[in-house]
PDB file of C-alpha atoms in Angstrom:
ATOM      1  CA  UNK A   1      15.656  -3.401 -13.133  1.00  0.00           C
ATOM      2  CA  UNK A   2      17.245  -0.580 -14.367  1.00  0.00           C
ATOM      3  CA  UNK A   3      17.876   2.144 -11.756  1.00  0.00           C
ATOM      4  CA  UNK A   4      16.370   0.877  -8.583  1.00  0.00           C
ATOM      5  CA  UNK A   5      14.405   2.568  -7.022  1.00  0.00           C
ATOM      6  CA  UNK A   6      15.763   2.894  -3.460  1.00  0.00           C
ATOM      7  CA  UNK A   7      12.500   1.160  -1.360  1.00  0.00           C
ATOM      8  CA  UNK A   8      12.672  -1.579  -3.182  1.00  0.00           C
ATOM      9  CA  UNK A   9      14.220  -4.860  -1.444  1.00  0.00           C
ATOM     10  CA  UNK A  10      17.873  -5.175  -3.477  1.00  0.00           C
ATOM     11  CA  UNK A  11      18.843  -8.533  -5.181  1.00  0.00           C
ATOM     12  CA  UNK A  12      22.662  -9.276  -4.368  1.00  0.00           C
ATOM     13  CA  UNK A  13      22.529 -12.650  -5.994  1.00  0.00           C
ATOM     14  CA  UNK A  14      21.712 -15.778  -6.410  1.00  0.00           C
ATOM     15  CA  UNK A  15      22.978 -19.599  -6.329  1.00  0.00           C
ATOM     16  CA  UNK A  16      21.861 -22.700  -8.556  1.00  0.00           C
ATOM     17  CA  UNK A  17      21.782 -26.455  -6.632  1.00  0.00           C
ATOM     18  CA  UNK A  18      20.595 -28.928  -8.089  1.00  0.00           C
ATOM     19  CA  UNK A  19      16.942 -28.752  -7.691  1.00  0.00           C
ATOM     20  CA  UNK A  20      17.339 -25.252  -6.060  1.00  0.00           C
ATOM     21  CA  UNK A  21      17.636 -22.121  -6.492  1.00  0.00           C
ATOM     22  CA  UNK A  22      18.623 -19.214  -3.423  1.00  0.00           C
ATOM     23  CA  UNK A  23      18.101 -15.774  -3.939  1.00  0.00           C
ATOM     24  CA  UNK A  24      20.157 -13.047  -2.288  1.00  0.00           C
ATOM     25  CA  UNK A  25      18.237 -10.347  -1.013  1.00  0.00           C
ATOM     26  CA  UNK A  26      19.098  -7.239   1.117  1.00  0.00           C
ATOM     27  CA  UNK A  27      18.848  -8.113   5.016  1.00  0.00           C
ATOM     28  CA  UNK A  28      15.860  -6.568   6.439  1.00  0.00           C
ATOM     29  CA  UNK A  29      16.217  -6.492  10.614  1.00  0.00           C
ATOM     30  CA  UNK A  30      13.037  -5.689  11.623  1.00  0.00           C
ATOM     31  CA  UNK A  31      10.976  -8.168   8.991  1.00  0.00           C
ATOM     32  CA  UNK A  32       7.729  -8.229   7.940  1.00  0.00           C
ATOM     33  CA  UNK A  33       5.360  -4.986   8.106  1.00  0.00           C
ATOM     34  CA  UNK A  34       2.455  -7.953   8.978  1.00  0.00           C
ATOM     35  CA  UNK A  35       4.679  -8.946  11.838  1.00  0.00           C
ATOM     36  CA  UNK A  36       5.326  -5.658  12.800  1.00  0.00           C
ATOM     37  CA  UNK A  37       2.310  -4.878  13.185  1.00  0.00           C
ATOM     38  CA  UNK A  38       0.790  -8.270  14.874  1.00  0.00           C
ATOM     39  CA  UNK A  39       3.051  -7.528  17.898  1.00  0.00           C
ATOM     40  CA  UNK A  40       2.242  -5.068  20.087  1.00  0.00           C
ATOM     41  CA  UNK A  41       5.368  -3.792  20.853  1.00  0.00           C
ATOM     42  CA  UNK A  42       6.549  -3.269  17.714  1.00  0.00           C
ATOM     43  CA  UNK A  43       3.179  -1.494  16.630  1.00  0.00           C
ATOM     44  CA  UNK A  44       3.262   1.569  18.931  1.00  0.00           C
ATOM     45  CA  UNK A  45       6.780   1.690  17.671  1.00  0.00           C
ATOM     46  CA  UNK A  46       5.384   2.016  14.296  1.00  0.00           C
ATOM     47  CA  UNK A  47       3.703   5.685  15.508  1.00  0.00           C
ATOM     48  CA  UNK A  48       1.286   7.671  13.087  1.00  0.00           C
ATOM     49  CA  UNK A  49       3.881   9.615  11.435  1.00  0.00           C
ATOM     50  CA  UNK A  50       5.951   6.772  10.858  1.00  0.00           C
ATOM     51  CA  UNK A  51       2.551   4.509   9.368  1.00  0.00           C
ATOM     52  CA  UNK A  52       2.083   7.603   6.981  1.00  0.00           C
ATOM     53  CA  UNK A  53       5.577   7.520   6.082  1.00  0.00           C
ATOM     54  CA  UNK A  54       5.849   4.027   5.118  1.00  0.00           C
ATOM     55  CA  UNK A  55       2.351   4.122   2.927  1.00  0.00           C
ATOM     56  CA  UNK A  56       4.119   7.311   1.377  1.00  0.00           C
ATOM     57  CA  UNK A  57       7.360   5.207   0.078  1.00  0.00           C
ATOM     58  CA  UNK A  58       5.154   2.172  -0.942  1.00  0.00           C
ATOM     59  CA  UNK A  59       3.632   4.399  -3.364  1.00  0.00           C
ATOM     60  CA  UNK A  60       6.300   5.746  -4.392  1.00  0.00           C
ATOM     61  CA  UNK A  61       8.093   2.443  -5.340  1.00  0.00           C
ATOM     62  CA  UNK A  62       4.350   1.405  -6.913  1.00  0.00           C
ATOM     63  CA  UNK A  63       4.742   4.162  -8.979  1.00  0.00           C
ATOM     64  CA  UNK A  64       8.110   3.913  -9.860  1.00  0.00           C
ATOM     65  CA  UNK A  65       7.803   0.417 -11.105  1.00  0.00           C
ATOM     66  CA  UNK A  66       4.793   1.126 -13.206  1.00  0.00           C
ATOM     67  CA  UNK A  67       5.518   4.026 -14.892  1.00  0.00           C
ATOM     68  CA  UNK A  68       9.765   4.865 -14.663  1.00  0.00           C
ATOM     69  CA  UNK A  69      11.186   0.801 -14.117  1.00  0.00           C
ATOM     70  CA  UNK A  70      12.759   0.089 -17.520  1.00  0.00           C
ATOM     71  CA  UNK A  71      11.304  -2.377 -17.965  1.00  0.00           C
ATOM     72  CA  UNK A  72       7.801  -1.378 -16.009  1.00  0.00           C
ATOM     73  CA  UNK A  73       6.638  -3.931 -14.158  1.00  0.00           C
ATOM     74  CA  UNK A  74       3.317  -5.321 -12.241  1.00  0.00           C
ATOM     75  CA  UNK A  75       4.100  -6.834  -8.622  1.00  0.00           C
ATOM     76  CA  UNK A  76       0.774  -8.619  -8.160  1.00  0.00           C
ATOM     77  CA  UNK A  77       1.150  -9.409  -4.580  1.00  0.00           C
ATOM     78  CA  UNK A  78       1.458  -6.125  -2.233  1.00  0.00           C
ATOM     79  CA  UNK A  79       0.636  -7.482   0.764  1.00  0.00           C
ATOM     80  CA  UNK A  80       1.889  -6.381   4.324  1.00  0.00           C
ATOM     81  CA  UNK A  81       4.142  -9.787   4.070  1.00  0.00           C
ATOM     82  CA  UNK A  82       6.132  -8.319   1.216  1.00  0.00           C
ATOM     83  CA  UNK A  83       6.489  -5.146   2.499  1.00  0.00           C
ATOM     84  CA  UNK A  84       9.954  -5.637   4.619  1.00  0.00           C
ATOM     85  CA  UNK A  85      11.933  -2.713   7.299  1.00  0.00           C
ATOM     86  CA  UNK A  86      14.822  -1.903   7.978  1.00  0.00           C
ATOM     87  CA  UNK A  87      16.207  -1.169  11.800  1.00  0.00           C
ATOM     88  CA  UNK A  88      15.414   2.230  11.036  1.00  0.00           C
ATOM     89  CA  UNK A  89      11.638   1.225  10.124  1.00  0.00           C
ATOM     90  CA  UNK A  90      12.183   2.190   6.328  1.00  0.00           C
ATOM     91  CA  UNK A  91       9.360   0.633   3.931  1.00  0.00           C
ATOM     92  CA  UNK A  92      11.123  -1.663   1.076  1.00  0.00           C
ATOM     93  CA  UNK A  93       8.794  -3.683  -1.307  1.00  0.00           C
ATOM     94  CA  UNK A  94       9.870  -7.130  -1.685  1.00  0.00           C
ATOM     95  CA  UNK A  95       8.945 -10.939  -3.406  1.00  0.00           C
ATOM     96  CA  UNK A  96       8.638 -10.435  -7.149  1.00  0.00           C
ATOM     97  CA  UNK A  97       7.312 -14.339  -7.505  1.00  0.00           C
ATOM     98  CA  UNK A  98       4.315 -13.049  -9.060  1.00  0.00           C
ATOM     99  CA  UNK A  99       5.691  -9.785 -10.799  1.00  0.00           C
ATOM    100  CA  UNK A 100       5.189  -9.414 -14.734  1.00  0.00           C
ATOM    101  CA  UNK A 101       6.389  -7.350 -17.273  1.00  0.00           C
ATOM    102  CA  UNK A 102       3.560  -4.845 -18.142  1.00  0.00           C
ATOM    103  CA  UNK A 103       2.189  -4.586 -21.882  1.00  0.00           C
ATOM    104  CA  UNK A 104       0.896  -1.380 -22.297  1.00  0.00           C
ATOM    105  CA  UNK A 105      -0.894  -1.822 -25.344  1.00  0.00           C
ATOM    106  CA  UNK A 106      -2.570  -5.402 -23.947  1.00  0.00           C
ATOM    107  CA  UNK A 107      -5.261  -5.847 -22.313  1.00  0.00           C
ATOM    108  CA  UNK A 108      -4.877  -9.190 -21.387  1.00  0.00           C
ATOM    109  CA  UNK A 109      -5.246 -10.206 -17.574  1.00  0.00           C
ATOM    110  CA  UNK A 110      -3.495 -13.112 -16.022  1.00  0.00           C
ATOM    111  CA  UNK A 111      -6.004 -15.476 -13.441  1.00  0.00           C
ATOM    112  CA  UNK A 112      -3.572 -16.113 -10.641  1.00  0.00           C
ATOM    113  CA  UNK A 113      -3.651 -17.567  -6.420  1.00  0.00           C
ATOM    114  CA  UNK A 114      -2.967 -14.045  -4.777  1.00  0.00           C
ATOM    115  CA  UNK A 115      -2.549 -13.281  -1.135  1.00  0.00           C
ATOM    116  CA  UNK A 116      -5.568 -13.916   0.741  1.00  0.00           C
ATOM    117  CA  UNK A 117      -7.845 -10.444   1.176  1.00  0.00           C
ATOM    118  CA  UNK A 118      -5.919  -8.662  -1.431  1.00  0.00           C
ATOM    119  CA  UNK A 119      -7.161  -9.572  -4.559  1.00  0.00           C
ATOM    120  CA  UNK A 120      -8.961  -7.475  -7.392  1.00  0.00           C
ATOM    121  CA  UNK A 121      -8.835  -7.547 -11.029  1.00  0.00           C
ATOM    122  CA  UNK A 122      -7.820  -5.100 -13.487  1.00  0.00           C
ATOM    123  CA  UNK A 123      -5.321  -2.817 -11.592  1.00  0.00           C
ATOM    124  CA  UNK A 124      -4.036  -4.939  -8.822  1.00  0.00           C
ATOM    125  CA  UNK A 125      -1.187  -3.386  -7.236  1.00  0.00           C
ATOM    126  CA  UNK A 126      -3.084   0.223  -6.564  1.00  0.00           C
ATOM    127  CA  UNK A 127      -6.264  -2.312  -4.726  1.00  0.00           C
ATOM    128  CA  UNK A 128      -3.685  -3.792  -2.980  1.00  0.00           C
ATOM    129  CA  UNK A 129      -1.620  -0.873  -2.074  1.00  0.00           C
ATOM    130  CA  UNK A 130      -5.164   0.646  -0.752  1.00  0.00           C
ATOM    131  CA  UNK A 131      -5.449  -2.813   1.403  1.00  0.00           C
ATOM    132  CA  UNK A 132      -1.725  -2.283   2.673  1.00  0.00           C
ATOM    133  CA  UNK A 133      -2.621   1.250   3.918  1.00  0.00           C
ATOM    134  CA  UNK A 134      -6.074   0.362   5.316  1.00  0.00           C
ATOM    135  CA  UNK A 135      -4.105  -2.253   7.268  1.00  0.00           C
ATOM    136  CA  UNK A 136      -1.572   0.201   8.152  1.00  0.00           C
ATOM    137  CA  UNK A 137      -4.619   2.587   9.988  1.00  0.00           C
ATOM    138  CA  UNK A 138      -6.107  -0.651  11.080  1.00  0.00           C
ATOM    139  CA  UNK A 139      -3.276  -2.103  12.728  1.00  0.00           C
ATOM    140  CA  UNK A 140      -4.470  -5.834  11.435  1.00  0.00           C
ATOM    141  CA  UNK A 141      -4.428  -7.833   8.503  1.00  0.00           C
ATOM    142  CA  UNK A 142      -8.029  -6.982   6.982  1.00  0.00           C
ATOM    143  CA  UNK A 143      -9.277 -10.118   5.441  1.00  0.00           C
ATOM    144  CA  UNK A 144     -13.362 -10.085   4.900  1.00  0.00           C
ATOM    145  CA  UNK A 145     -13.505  -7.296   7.079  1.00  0.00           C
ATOM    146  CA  UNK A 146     -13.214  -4.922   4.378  1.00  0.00           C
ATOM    147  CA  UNK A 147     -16.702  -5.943   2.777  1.00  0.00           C
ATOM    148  CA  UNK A 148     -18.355  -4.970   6.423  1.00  0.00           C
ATOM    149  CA  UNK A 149     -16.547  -1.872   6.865  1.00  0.00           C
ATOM    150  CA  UNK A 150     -17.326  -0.759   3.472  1.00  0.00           C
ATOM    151  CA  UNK A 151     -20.972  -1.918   3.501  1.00  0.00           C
ATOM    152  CA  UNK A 152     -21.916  -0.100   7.099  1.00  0.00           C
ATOM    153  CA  UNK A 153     -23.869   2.880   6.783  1.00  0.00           C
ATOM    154  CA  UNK A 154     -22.333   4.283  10.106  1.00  0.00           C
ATOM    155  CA  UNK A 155     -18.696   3.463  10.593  1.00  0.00           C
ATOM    156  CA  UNK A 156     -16.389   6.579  10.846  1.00  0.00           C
ATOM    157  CA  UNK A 157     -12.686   6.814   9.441  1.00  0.00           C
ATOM    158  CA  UNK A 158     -11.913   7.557  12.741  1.00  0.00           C
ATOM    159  CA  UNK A 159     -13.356   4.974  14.553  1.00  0.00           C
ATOM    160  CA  UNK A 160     -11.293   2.291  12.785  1.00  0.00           C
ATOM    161  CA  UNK A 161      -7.528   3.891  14.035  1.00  0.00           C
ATOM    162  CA  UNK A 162      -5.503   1.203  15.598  1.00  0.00           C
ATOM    163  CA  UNK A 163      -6.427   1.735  19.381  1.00  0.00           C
ATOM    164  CA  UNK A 164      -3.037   0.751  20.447  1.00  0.00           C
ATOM    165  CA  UNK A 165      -1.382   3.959  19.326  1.00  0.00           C
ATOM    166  CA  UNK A 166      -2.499   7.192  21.044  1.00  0.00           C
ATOM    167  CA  UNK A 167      -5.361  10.001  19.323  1.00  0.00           C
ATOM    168  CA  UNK A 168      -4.237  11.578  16.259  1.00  0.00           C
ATOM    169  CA  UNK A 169      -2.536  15.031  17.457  1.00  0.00           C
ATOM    170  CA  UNK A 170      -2.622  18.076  14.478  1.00  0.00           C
ATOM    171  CA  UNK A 171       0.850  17.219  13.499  1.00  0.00           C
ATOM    172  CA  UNK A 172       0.035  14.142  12.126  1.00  0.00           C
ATOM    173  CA  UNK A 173      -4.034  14.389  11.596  1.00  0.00           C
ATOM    174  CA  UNK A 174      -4.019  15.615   7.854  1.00  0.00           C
ATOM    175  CA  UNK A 175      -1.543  12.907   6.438  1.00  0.00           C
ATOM    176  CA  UNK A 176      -3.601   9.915   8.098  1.00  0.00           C
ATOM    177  CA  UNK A 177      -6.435  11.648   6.560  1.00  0.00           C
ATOM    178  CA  UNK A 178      -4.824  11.821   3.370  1.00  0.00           C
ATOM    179  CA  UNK A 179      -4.180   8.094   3.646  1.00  0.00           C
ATOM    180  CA  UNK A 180      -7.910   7.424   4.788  1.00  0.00           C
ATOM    181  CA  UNK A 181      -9.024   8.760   1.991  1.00  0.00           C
ATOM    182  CA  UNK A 182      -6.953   8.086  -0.832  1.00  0.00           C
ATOM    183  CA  UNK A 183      -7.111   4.180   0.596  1.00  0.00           C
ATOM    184  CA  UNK A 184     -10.864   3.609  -0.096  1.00  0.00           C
ATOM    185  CA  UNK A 185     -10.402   5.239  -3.227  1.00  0.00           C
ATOM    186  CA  UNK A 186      -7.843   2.636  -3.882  1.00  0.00           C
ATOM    187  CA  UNK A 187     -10.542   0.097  -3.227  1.00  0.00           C
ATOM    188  CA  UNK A 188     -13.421   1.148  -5.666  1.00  0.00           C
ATOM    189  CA  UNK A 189     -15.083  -1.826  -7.025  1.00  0.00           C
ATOM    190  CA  UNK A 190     -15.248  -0.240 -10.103  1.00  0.00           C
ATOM    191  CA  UNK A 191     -12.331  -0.004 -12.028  1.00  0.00           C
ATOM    192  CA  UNK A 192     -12.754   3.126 -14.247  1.00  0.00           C
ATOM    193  CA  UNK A 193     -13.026   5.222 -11.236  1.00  0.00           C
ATOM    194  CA  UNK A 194     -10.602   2.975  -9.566  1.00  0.00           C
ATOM    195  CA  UNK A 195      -7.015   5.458  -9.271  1.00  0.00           C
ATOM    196  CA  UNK A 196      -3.152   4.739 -10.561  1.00  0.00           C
ATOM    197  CA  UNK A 197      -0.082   4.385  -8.269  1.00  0.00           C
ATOM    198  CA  UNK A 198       1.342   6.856 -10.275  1.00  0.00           C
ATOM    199  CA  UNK A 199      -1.551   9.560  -9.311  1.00  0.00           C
ATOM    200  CA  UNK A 200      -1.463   7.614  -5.836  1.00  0.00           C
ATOM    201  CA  UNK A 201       2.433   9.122  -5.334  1.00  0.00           C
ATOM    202  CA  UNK A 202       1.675  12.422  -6.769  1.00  0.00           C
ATOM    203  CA  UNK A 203      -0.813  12.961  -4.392  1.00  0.00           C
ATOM    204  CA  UNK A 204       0.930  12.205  -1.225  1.00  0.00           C
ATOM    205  CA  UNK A 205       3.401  14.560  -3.064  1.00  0.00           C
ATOM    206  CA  UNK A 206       1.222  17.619  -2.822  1.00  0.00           C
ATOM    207  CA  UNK A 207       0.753  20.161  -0.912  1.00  0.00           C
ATOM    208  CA  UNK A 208      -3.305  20.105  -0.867  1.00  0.00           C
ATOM    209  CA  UNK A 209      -4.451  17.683   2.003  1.00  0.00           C
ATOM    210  CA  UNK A 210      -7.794  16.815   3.634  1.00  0.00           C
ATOM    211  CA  UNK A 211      -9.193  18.276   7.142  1.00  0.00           C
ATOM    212  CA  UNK A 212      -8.853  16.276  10.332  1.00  0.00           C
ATOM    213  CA  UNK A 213     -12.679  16.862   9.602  1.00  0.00           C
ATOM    214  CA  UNK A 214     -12.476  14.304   6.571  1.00  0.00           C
ATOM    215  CA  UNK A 215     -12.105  10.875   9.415  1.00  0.00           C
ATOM    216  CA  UNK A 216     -15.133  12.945  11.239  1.00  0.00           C
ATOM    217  CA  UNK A 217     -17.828  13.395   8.514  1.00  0.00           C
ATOM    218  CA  UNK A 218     -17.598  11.119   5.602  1.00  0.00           C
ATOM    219  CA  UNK A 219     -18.346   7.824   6.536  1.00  0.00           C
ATOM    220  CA  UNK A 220     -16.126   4.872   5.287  1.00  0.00           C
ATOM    221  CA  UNK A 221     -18.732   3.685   2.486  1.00  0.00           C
ATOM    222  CA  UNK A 222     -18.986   6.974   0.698  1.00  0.00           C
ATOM    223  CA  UNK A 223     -15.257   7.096   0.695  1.00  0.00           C
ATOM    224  CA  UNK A 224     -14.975   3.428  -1.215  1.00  0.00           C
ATOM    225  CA  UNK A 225     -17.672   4.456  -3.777  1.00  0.00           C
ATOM    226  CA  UNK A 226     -17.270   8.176  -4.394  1.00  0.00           C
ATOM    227  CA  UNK A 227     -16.902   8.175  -8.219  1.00  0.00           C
ATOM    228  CA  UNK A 228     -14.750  11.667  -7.756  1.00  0.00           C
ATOM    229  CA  UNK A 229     -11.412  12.023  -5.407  1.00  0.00           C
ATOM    230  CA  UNK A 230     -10.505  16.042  -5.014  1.00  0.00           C
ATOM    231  CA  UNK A 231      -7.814  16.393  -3.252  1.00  0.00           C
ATOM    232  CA  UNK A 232      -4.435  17.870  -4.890  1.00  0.00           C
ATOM    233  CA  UNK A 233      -4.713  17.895  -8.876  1.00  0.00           C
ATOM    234  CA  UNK A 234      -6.534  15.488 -11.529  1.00  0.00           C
ATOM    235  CA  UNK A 235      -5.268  12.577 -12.547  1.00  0.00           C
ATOM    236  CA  UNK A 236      -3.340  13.343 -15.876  1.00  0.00           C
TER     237      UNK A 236
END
């Protein structure tokens, strides 16, 4: 890939043997994000501003390799295994076992085994990316939880926050909003309205975020299936 982009895992090499072949990747100390954040320990390590900072640089590499990679290219498998940190809790995305090169002018769509809970057709790597960050609020792996959070009538943004890190303080309230948001809009199940990594990035690039009012009053099912998303600019 021509002029990686810097949060994604780097390749160093690799060696033929026989039957086998071993990759070379970048050493990651502190593993897995879904380890990270199945131990307790490490999750209140992983603080809100830090969570908000990793979903940030996912999106950024998301967008990076659909729309700047020469050539672009579809991951197909963002899951919170393949997202890997550093000792100084960095966000790289890793395992490109599934990855393609895109076709923009094809419309063709390839029937694979995906990580369980993060599946969708059509544009994969943004539903997954919105999994990734719902995960990241969560503080769990999702699996069919997501169809009961997104089918209750009553469940609050809010009221989903991973208990084990303290209350949102105003510092930090407006990007987890941000995140809340632009997650379930990540996750429409229809995938017109459904957005792009590329408008993904440029929002968490903006300067126009949500209320701490936005986890408060919109309950999670009218975030999944709003048809519009208005916060920062249009989609261009």
């Amino acid at each position: 890939m021509k002029n990686l982009h810097r949060n994604i895992v780097k390749l160093h090499g690799y060696c033929l043997h026989k039957r086998c072949m071993f990759l070379v990747y970048e050493f990651m100390e502190k593993g897995s994000l879904f380890c990270a954040l199945s131990n307790d320990v490490e999750a209140v390590e992983l603080d809100w501003a830090k969570r908000a900072n990793i979903i940030k640089v996912i999106a950024h590499a998301l967008s990076y390799m659909h729309h700047e990679c020469i050539p672009t290219i579809d991951h197909r498998d963002i899951c919170s295994n393949n997202i890997l940190l550093n000792f100084e809790l960095e966000a790289f995305v890793s395992d490109f076992g599934m990855t393609r090169l895109l076709d923009l002018n094809s419309s063709n769509q390839t029937s694979i085994d995906r990580t369980y809970g993060y599946f969708a057709l059509g544009e994969s790597d943004v539903y997954n990316f919105g999994v990734v960050a719902l995960e990241m609020l969560m503080g769990r792996h999702l699996g069919k939880l997501l169809t009961s959070l997104s089918s209750s009538q009553s469940v609050m943004p809010n009221e989903i926050l991973d208990k084990r890190l303290p209350p949102l303080n105003h510092l930090v309230a407006q990007d987890i909003s941000l995140v809340a948001a632009i997650s379930f809009a990540c996750l429409r199940t229809k995938l017109k309205s459904r957005l792009t990594v590329k408008w993904v990035s440029q929002q968490f690039l903006s300067h126009k975020k949500p209320t701490m009012n936005s986890l408060q009053a919109v309950p999670l099912w009218q975030l999944r299936n709003k048809e519009t998303y208005t916060v920062g600019e249009s989609e261009t």
